[in-house]
């Protein structure tokens, strides 16, 4: 009797042909990836050669001066510092010159394995360089301290480049082998090169790790990068964009230098604070920080430009336009995003050095500010006092930041124009139900943050639930999303006793009890029903329900069922002083109650408003405009209105922003 497998009919010729076509297509994609990997290797080699050239640039004049009566360095010092660097340059120059024409004249049958095999056979030069590395760094440091002329002309901070390069050789070969078919003539050559590289790497791995660290720290110490990110430093009332690096023993604040003449990016150190000498509270009373505020209309105008540039960039990419056009748009986009990052933050993070100096950074998100505080305090408990950095050590540490940085792009979250998932646009309804896990009765409230244009900001705040271990807010908020991908929640203890409040950043603040976040996955959020979730944070659990409504479904207009209009109520001048009246969401139930009161001409509406949060009042006004049966700027007259503000010179900056918002409004039946 035949088995079930024996009973299977043979594949039809058409299926066999389709399978062959799929195999051929997969092979074609793999070979195309092979070219892409080689192009990346070529670009990396070009950069590496430029580093070696910069390192070798002063060597020739130094050698010439060594034979004169006034040498900058002795011959022995020159040989110690630049040991084997010329040989490494020649090896990689030969490799680059051999690889370049082969990639330029590319075909799937092109061979490159012999170049990699030859390169692997010359790794002995790297062995000699690594063995001399510690002496080279020590000699360079002493020469920089003793001779300012050498310190000015030298690029000895690049000495770590060859050490770093050799550790990556196996990764490059792994990637290339992955996309090289076993039938390709290059495959055995690349395997041999990989074998040589792995053997070489394993023989020096234990030695190279401490040597790589020695370019940053003194013997016996260990320094690791724990966190980095872009921040805005407040310097004499002016905003300055900085890149801050937190190492295991110190905090380094640096500025990215402008690139000149095709040189690689470099950082310029502004200051550093050893963690053992850092504090969040000033030893003496500090004056309140004056933060220069940027008008909302200017920030809106920047966001409009960013939105336009992203849309234009997507169009150009879909049209397969020249890379120069795309590069120009990316540069403009980066400039606007940098400007938004520079202008928008207003939450202070103040740091103090025990010598009396103070530093102020501005952040747009309390969540991020809390993250920096937490990791700084946690690391302070672990680290021991380290000696001050010499100028040479500081220079080498700052130079290494380009290699070490983990945050490369602005905005901080995601480079949206390259992202396959652009985020959600529409409205997110959030119900903050309750919290549990508290060990003592506290006065608690929560805030909600979402990202917009790559930056997080506060969007809603619950009422304070007083003296309880299980607060039950059950408050609903409607939050507008603009390319948003993450919802963050922070839980605070409200402190009414000013003498017991935390005094950080020079101001009295409520205490953050916990924080957490959920990703707004578009596929999951498309479900129309409410989705319940729990956010755990420091032993506390907060229960939420979320529901997403896309923009096209949230703003459908309905004919008015009432012949009469609504009556207005003035918002008091005192309430107008609050920040974010129209930006921060009001409680949805309060908004609906006010709407019903207005619809029924309830004479007690003024009393209701006096008891409600100003954000709920502003939310009712926004809801009124959004639900008008006829748009405020009617569809018939909208083209005339748009044409009337087409000349930006006749209007201030906010008018251009208003025009763009109205254009977006018309497309989505959206009325603000």
XYZ file of C-alpha atoms in Angstrom:
672
model
C 0.000 0.000 0.000
C 1.326 3.428 -0.918
C 1.736 6.146 1.660
C -0.095 9.446 1.354
C 3.125 11.077 0.190
C 3.394 8.550 -2.638
C -0.129 9.385 -3.697
C 0.689 13.079 -4.259
C 0.435 14.005 -7.933
C 3.578 15.341 -9.596
C 3.950 19.112 -9.850
C 2.608 20.630 -13.042
C 5.084 22.247 -15.460
C 3.597 25.675 -14.682
C 4.235 25.243 -10.937
C 7.775 24.049 -11.617
C 8.334 27.091 -13.821
C 6.961 29.449 -11.139
C 9.181 27.844 -8.481
C 12.205 28.260 -10.752
C 11.281 31.891 -11.360
C 11.003 32.520 -7.597
C 14.409 30.895 -7.018
C 15.923 32.976 -9.807
C 14.308 36.126 -8.388
C 15.683 35.395 -4.873
C 19.145 34.810 -6.352
C 18.896 38.083 -8.267
C 17.966 39.969 -5.080
C 20.855 38.350 -3.218
C 23.341 39.387 -5.891
C 21.927 42.907 -5.883
C 22.450 43.018 -2.108
C 26.030 41.885 -2.704
C 26.641 45.012 -4.753
C 24.996 47.125 -2.047
C 27.248 45.615 0.650
C 30.351 46.227 -1.479
C 29.296 49.840 -2.082
C 29.058 50.281 1.688
C 32.509 48.737 2.165
C 33.904 51.081 -0.478
C 32.438 54.151 1.242
C 33.765 52.950 4.601
C 37.247 52.427 3.137
C 37.200 55.938 1.688
C 36.383 57.391 5.108
C 39.034 55.242 6.819
C 41.681 56.389 4.333
C 40.778 60.026 5.019
C 41.311 59.393 8.759
C 44.711 57.804 8.117
C 45.679 60.701 5.811
C 44.756 63.214 8.524
C 46.786 61.227 11.045
C 49.835 61.097 8.738
C 49.641 64.717 7.566
C 52.034 66.174 10.193
C 54.470 63.240 10.075
C 56.529 64.448 7.102
C 57.163 68.016 8.419
C 57.851 66.589 11.883
C 60.526 64.298 10.442
C 62.066 67.198 8.519
C 62.124 69.357 11.671
C 63.636 66.518 13.722
C 66.991 66.966 11.929
C 67.108 70.720 12.652
C 68.364 72.581 15.703
C 64.774 73.176 16.898
C 62.896 69.871 16.522
C 59.238 69.677 17.501
C 59.597 65.952 18.312
C 62.534 63.578 18.367
C 62.895 60.827 15.751
C 62.160 58.199 18.427
C 58.941 59.961 19.446
C 57.798 60.231 15.815
C 58.466 56.558 15.181
C 56.609 55.565 18.361
C 53.522 57.656 17.570
C 53.234 56.816 13.852
C 54.443 53.215 14.069
C 53.098 51.133 11.119
C 50.523 53.809 10.179
C 52.113 54.442 6.712
C 52.072 50.674 6.023
C 48.392 50.457 7.001
C 47.614 53.352 4.684
C 49.353 51.648 1.743
C 47.518 48.347 2.373
C 44.105 49.989 2.396
C 44.934 52.328 -0.510
C 45.820 49.313 -2.646
C 42.624 47.533 -1.546
C 40.493 50.613 -2.308
C 42.113 51.207 -5.713
C 41.454 47.574 -6.630
C 37.849 47.504 -5.413
C 36.665 50.831 -6.866
C 36.810 49.952 -10.608
C 35.251 46.535 -9.997
C 32.233 48.068 -8.244
C 31.944 50.773 -10.918
C 31.968 48.126 -13.685
C 29.608 45.877 -11.764
C 28.054 42.644 -12.929
C 26.770 39.702 -10.915
C 29.792 37.703 -12.107
C 32.298 40.283 -10.873
C 35.001 38.844 -8.571
C 36.377 40.586 -5.486
C 37.365 37.655 -3.268
C 41.055 37.902 -4.149
C 41.195 41.470 -2.782
C 39.742 40.422 0.577
C 41.998 37.373 0.742
C 45.085 39.523 0.164
C 43.915 42.037 2.769
C 43.467 39.241 5.325
C 46.961 37.933 4.646
C 48.428 41.336 5.669
C 46.801 41.458 9.118
C 50.237 40.951 10.653
C 50.796 44.703 10.232
C 47.783 45.273 12.486
C 49.307 42.923 15.062
C 52.411 45.127 15.184
C 50.288 48.301 15.416
C 48.161 46.897 18.261
C 51.239 45.772 20.188
C 52.635 49.312 19.962
C 49.299 51.091 20.529
C 49.681 51.793 24.257
C 53.160 53.255 23.766
C 51.917 55.392 20.861
C 49.043 56.909 22.910
C 51.242 57.505 25.952
C 53.945 59.187 23.855
C 51.377 61.332 21.994
C 49.798 62.478 25.260
C 53.147 63.501 26.746
C 54.137 65.333 23.544
C 50.842 67.252 23.434
C 51.274 68.373 27.037
C 54.893 69.389 26.528
C 54.581 70.965 23.085
C 51.611 73.188 22.212
C 52.757 73.379 18.579
C 52.426 69.602 18.195
C 49.058 69.623 19.992
C 47.737 72.181 17.481
C 48.816 70.372 14.295
C 48.351 66.749 15.330
C 45.353 64.460 14.843
C 46.653 61.770 17.200
C 43.141 61.299 18.578
C 42.604 59.213 15.426
C 45.052 56.578 16.660
C 42.150 54.459 17.881
C 40.803 54.119 14.297
C 43.005 51.155 13.252
C 42.292 49.367 16.545
C 38.576 49.827 15.948
C 38.928 48.822 12.279
C 40.444 45.422 12.869
C 37.624 44.392 15.219
C 35.087 44.994 12.435
C 36.798 42.970 9.704
C 34.864 39.761 10.413
C 31.513 41.589 10.404
C 32.191 42.934 6.897
C 33.117 39.502 5.578
C 30.073 37.919 7.233
C 27.763 40.371 5.431
C 29.462 39.786 2.084
C 29.403 35.992 2.420
C 25.724 36.099 3.343
C 24.893 37.538 -0.072
C 27.415 35.523 -2.095
C 25.981 32.234 -3.534
C 28.010 29.112 -2.784
C 28.330 28.577 -6.532
C 30.041 31.955 -6.996
C 33.861 31.815 -7.523
C 34.295 34.354 -4.710
C 32.721 32.130 -2.065
C 35.792 29.956 -1.183
C 38.105 33.001 -1.252
C 35.850 34.955 1.109
C 35.551 31.945 3.413
C 39.353 31.728 3.589
C 39.619 35.462 4.318
C 36.990 35.106 7.052
C 38.871 32.175 8.609
C 42.128 34.186 8.715
C 40.361 37.236 10.156
C 38.573 35.231 12.852
C 41.786 33.522 13.938
C 43.591 36.851 14.061
C 40.768 38.547 15.946
C 40.452 35.805 18.547
C 44.202 36.003 19.192
C 44.127 39.714 20.056
C 40.578 40.150 21.400
C 41.553 39.881 25.040
C 44.336 42.392 24.529
C 42.522 44.889 22.302
C 39.564 45.571 24.621
C 41.579 47.314 27.363
C 43.657 49.037 24.697
C 40.543 50.465 23.064
C 39.517 51.817 26.437
C 42.935 53.268 27.153
C 42.386 55.993 24.593
C 39.638 57.266 26.858
C 40.637 56.400 30.404
C 43.620 55.920 32.607
C 44.922 52.477 33.451
C 42.771 50.433 35.757
C 39.597 52.432 35.037
C 36.551 51.523 33.000
C 34.402 54.048 31.131
C 31.257 53.162 29.233
C 28.689 55.255 27.392
C 25.340 54.873 29.202
C 23.105 57.432 27.465
C 23.305 60.286 24.991
C 20.933 62.698 23.333
C 20.372 66.169 21.935
C 19.458 68.884 24.451
C 19.095 72.644 24.507
C 21.483 74.435 26.857
C 20.520 77.854 28.161
C 23.623 80.058 28.045
C 23.185 83.663 29.241
C 19.575 83.630 28.079
C 20.347 82.159 24.650
C 19.383 78.666 23.462
C 22.278 76.471 22.263
C 21.890 73.008 20.694
C 24.124 70.436 22.429
C 24.784 66.708 22.328
C 25.109 65.391 25.893
C 26.974 62.132 26.635
C 26.602 60.336 29.946
C 29.544 58.039 30.692
C 29.840 55.762 33.683
C 31.932 58.362 35.552
C 31.182 61.748 33.981
C 28.745 63.866 31.976
C 30.154 65.451 28.805
C 28.442 68.333 26.975
C 29.616 68.783 23.370
C 28.787 70.797 20.279
C 28.882 69.335 16.783
C 31.382 71.251 14.657
C 30.465 72.414 11.187
C 31.894 70.196 8.453
C 34.501 71.982 6.357
C 36.058 70.714 3.153
C 34.562 67.237 3.330
C 36.144 66.462 6.693
C 34.382 63.952 8.915
C 32.142 65.193 11.719
C 33.813 66.149 14.971
C 32.627 67.315 18.387
C 33.893 70.293 20.343
C 33.803 69.852 24.120
C 31.958 72.586 26.033
C 32.330 71.184 29.573
C 32.280 67.992 31.601
C 31.227 67.184 35.185
C 32.496 64.138 37.116
C 29.425 62.364 38.496
C 30.879 62.422 42.008
C 30.887 66.240 41.808
C 27.419 66.662 40.249
C 24.306 67.622 42.197
C 20.722 68.606 41.358
C 20.445 71.133 44.155
C 22.454 74.292 44.450
C 24.542 74.625 47.629
C 23.103 78.133 47.884
C 19.745 79.631 46.991
C 19.535 80.090 43.232
C 17.455 82.681 41.454
C 14.489 81.296 39.487
C 15.446 80.449 35.928
C 14.183 82.866 33.273
C 13.343 80.855 30.160
C 12.917 82.776 26.880
C 9.571 81.632 25.428
C 8.998 81.286 21.692
C 5.521 82.350 20.447
C 3.274 79.450 19.463
C 2.746 80.899 15.991
C 6.485 80.672 15.279
C 6.588 77.030 16.383
C 3.499 76.307 14.254
C 5.184 77.891 11.237
C 8.232 75.622 11.710
C 5.969 72.566 11.963
C 4.190 73.581 8.765
C 7.539 73.799 6.946
C 8.552 70.375 8.299
C 5.252 68.887 7.119
C 5.695 70.402 3.640
C 9.292 69.205 3.349
C 8.378 65.661 4.386
C 5.560 65.527 1.839
C 7.804 66.928 -0.892
C 10.553 64.461 0.010
C 8.133 61.535 -0.264
C 6.947 62.758 -3.677
C 10.494 63.069 -4.975
C 11.380 59.590 -3.704
C 8.320 58.067 -5.345
C 9.220 59.836 -8.597
C 12.801 58.477 -8.357
C 14.259 61.943 -8.744
C 17.996 62.656 -8.665
C 19.723 62.083 -5.364
C 20.885 65.736 -5.307
C 17.269 66.920 -5.078
C 16.540 64.466 -2.273
C 19.764 65.391 -0.451
C 18.855 69.079 -0.658
C 15.391 68.406 0.775
C 16.861 66.262 3.551
C 19.254 69.062 4.448
C 16.404 71.578 4.632
C 14.336 69.139 6.700
C 17.216 68.590 9.128
C 17.645 72.368 9.502
C 13.961 72.867 10.337
C 13.878 69.922 12.752
C 16.999 71.269 14.475
C 15.320 74.661 14.714
C 12.182 73.112 16.238
C 14.298 71.189 18.744
C 16.123 74.399 19.620
C 13.025 76.592 20.003
C 10.335 74.337 21.533
C 11.651 72.952 24.899
C 10.746 74.865 28.063
C 11.140 72.348 30.950
C 14.389 73.046 32.858
C 16.888 70.442 33.993
C 19.440 72.229 36.185
C 22.737 70.631 37.114
C 25.283 71.973 39.579
C 29.006 71.386 39.965
C 30.293 71.295 43.523
C 32.699 74.090 42.596
C 29.668 76.416 42.306
C 29.056 76.407 38.546
C 25.526 75.744 37.318
C 24.218 74.509 33.965
C 20.664 74.648 32.628
C 19.182 72.403 29.944
C 15.702 72.685 28.435
C 13.565 69.681 27.516
C 10.089 69.368 25.971
C 9.092 66.204 27.836
C 8.933 65.578 31.585
C 9.257 61.866 30.785
C 12.698 62.399 29.211
C 13.731 64.771 31.989
C 12.833 62.106 34.558
C 14.825 59.491 32.601
C 17.967 61.627 32.725
C 17.524 62.322 36.431
C 17.019 58.652 37.256
C 20.027 57.339 35.357
C 22.268 60.119 36.715
C 21.262 59.408 40.318
C 21.558 55.647 39.850
C 25.041 55.918 38.339
C 26.211 58.340 41.032
C 25.673 55.581 43.594
C 27.968 53.226 41.657
C 30.843 55.377 40.455
C 33.967 56.247 42.412
C 35.906 59.465 42.251
C 38.100 59.725 39.157
C 40.940 62.170 38.516
C 40.369 65.192 36.294
C 40.907 64.717 32.568
C 43.992 66.185 30.958
C 43.476 68.285 27.818
C 44.724 65.374 25.713
C 42.346 62.909 27.395
C 39.422 65.299 27.004
C 40.281 65.805 23.338
C 40.433 62.055 22.716
C 37.211 61.424 24.632
C 35.393 64.126 22.659
C 36.706 62.762 19.358
C 35.496 59.286 20.279
C 31.930 60.581 20.711
C 31.329 60.420 16.945
C 31.975 56.675 17.069
C 30.148 56.105 20.357
C 26.974 58.130 19.804
C 23.721 56.176 19.707
C 21.432 59.103 18.840
C 22.442 60.324 15.386
C 19.397 62.050 13.986
C 17.108 64.929 14.771
C 14.266 64.527 15.676
C 15.144 62.386 18.646
C 12.570 59.678 18.171
C 12.471 58.567 14.537
C 13.639 59.911 11.191
C 10.121 59.851 9.815
C 10.781 60.363 6.108
C 12.600 57.033 5.912
C 10.199 55.210 8.185
C 7.804 52.674 6.708
C 5.355 53.391 9.538
C 4.724 57.168 9.566
C 2.555 57.058 12.701
C -1.089 57.846 13.372
C -2.966 60.966 12.299
C -6.386 61.561 13.813
C -7.772 61.476 17.346
C -6.945 59.204 20.264
C -9.518 58.873 23.006
C -7.917 57.830 26.296
C -9.748 56.893 29.492
C -7.519 56.923 32.582
C -9.415 54.504 34.823
C -7.535 53.830 38.052
C -4.256 52.903 39.712
C -3.294 50.218 42.216
C -0.161 49.074 44.038
C 0.333 52.132 46.246
C 1.577 51.391 49.759
C 0.324 54.613 51.336
C -2.421 57.175 50.765
C -1.306 59.957 48.443
C -2.673 62.799 46.330
C -2.185 61.539 42.775
C -2.713 62.775 39.237
C -1.542 61.622 35.796
C -0.355 63.394 32.642
C -0.343 62.079 29.073
C 2.348 62.807 26.471
C 2.393 61.926 22.765
C 4.967 62.559 20.069
C 4.234 65.018 17.278
C 6.745 65.956 14.567
C 9.209 63.722 16.391
C 9.000 65.564 19.727
C 7.008 64.714 22.840
C 4.777 67.205 24.644
C 2.169 67.135 27.396
C -1.372 66.673 26.038
C -3.663 65.965 29.011
C -3.828 65.966 32.814
C -6.240 64.236 35.193
C -7.672 65.819 38.306
C -5.915 65.207 41.636
C -7.391 62.199 43.459
C -6.792 62.933 47.149
C -5.659 60.706 50.006
C -6.120 57.202 48.603
C -4.159 54.078 47.750
C -6.494 53.254 44.832
C -7.350 56.418 42.870
C -10.271 56.068 40.421
C -10.149 58.926 37.939
C -12.281 57.442 35.120
C -11.583 60.530 33.013
C -11.667 60.538 29.231
C -9.493 62.741 26.997
C -9.419 63.322 23.258
C -5.880 63.876 21.971
C -5.032 64.953 18.437
C -2.294 62.860 16.817
C 0.085 64.107 14.115
C 2.261 61.206 12.990
C 2.307 59.909 16.568
C 3.758 56.529 17.513
C 3.953 56.488 21.324
C 1.691 57.362 24.253
C 3.465 58.115 27.527
C 1.918 58.316 30.992
C 3.411 59.864 34.125
C 1.961 59.508 37.622
C 2.666 62.348 40.100
C 2.197 62.917 43.803
C 0.668 66.359 44.289
C 2.334 68.112 47.185
C 0.247 70.903 48.737
C 2.767 71.584 51.485
C 5.365 73.826 49.849
C 7.944 73.123 52.524
C 7.912 69.405 51.601
C 8.042 69.840 47.835
C 11.016 68.608 45.823
C 13.313 71.492 45.018
C 15.055 70.580 41.804
C 15.886 72.730 38.781
C 15.575 75.762 41.074
C 11.782 75.304 41.319
C 9.306 73.467 43.515
C 7.967 70.384 41.772
C 5.560 67.534 42.383
C 7.157 64.110 42.738
C 7.022 61.602 39.872
C 5.822 58.289 41.291
C 6.186 56.330 38.062
C 6.180 56.496 34.296
C 5.450 54.148 31.419
C 4.521 54.095 27.763
C 2.676 52.107 25.087
C 3.378 51.964 21.363
C 0.552 53.096 19.086
C 0.738 50.265 16.562
C -1.360 51.323 13.500
C -2.526 47.762 12.824
C -3.753 47.256 16.395
C -5.204 50.768 16.717
C -7.349 50.405 13.584
C -9.731 48.260 15.662
C -12.719 50.542 16.300
C -13.569 49.222 19.773
C -12.043 50.411 23.021
C -8.864 48.562 23.959
C -8.037 48.136 27.625
C -4.421 48.064 28.769
C -2.331 48.281 31.937
C 0.883 50.309 32.252
C 3.210 49.012 35.026
C 5.527 51.569 36.652
C 7.670 51.208 39.775
C 5.237 48.794 41.441
C 2.195 50.902 40.460
C -0.225 49.780 37.735
C -2.384 52.301 35.881
C -5.369 51.026 33.872
C -6.197 52.725 30.575
C -8.600 52.326 27.679
C -7.713 53.719 24.259
C -9.598 54.113 20.992
C -8.281 55.633 17.785
C -10.345 57.444 15.136
C -8.632 58.403 11.891
C -9.040 61.971 10.707
C -11.299 61.194 7.761
C -13.841 59.467 10.027
C -13.663 61.849 12.995
C -14.725 65.009 11.209
C -17.836 64.068 9.223
C -20.297 66.961 9.413
C -23.974 66.559 10.232
C -26.810 68.986 9.434
C -27.851 71.140 12.371
C -31.020 70.008 14.168
C -31.478 73.325 15.983
C -32.629 76.545 14.290
C -31.169 78.836 16.954
C -27.526 79.593 17.582
C -25.477 79.232 20.728
C -24.632 81.891 23.269
C -21.081 82.750 24.244
C -19.332 82.973 27.586
C -16.125 84.936 28.158
C -13.044 83.110 29.495
C -11.704 85.122 32.424
C -8.405 86.970 32.094
C -6.945 84.931 34.970
C -7.542 81.670 33.125
C -6.054 83.105 29.932
C -2.669 83.153 31.677
C -2.566 79.338 31.860
C -0.216 77.597 29.406
C -1.667 75.349 26.701
C -5.370 76.279 26.982
C -6.170 74.926 23.508
C -3.331 72.415 23.252
C -3.929 70.360 26.401
C -7.012 68.143 26.201
C -9.913 68.712 28.575
C -11.898 65.892 30.210
C -14.266 64.477 27.559
C -17.219 64.103 29.945
C -16.924 67.776 30.962
C -16.810 68.826 27.303
C -19.933 66.797 26.499
C -21.731 68.241 29.541
C -20.924 71.782 28.414
C -21.990 70.973 24.861
C -25.358 69.717 26.123
C -25.776 72.829 28.276
C -25.127 75.103 25.313
C -27.442 73.082 23.035
C -30.313 73.417 25.525
C -29.611 77.087 26.313
C -29.066 76.125 29.926
C -28.984 79.321 31.981
C -26.675 77.697 34.543
C -23.867 77.268 32.009
C -21.863 80.112 33.597
C -21.956 78.345 36.944
C -20.867 75.094 35.294
C -17.934 76.813 33.601
C -16.725 78.412 36.825
C -16.307 74.919 38.272
C -14.646 73.352 35.241
C -11.075 73.199 34.025
C -10.238 75.839 31.410
C -9.041 73.112 29.021
C -12.561 71.617 28.975
C -13.993 75.050 28.094
C -11.463 75.486 25.278
C -12.176 71.911 24.127
C -15.894 72.749 23.852
C -15.069 75.658 21.556
C -12.861 73.430 19.394
C -15.646 70.845 19.245
C -18.105 73.554 18.164
C -15.973 74.548 15.185
C -15.292 70.929 14.294
C -18.990 69.992 14.228
C -20.312 73.025 12.365
C -22.705 71.774 9.645
C -21.117 74.311 7.287
C -17.330 74.948 7.571
C -16.265 78.269 9.020
C -14.373 78.861 5.779
C -16.965 77.464 3.371
C -15.968 75.133 0.564
C -17.279 77.630 -2.020
C -15.389 80.617 -0.644
C -12.281 78.773 0.547
C -10.335 79.251 -2.765
C -10.897 83.035 -2.489
C -9.687 83.020 1.113
C -6.588 80.964 0.233
C -5.840 83.255 -2.686
C -6.130 86.284 -0.441
C -3.197 85.164 1.710
C -1.033 83.776 -1.112
C 1.469 86.640 -0.749
C 3.480 85.965 2.421
C 5.097 89.429 2.313
C 1.727 91.039 3.003
C 1.138 88.989 6.145
C 3.109 88.078 9.246
C 4.510 84.585 9.812
C 1.336 83.313 11.466
C -0.690 84.068 8.331
C 1.407 81.701 6.221
C 0.969 79.066 8.910
C -2.781 79.750 8.950
C -3.018 79.339 5.179
C -1.323 75.948 5.299
C -3.531 74.805 8.168
C -6.638 75.855 6.246
C -5.424 73.910 3.210
C -5.068 70.822 5.372
C -8.427 71.664 6.918
C -10.145 71.732 3.533
C -8.688 68.411 2.453
C -9.870 66.549 5.531
C -13.069 68.538 6.257
C -11.211 69.644 9.351
C -12.141 72.968 10.941
C -10.130 74.639 13.717
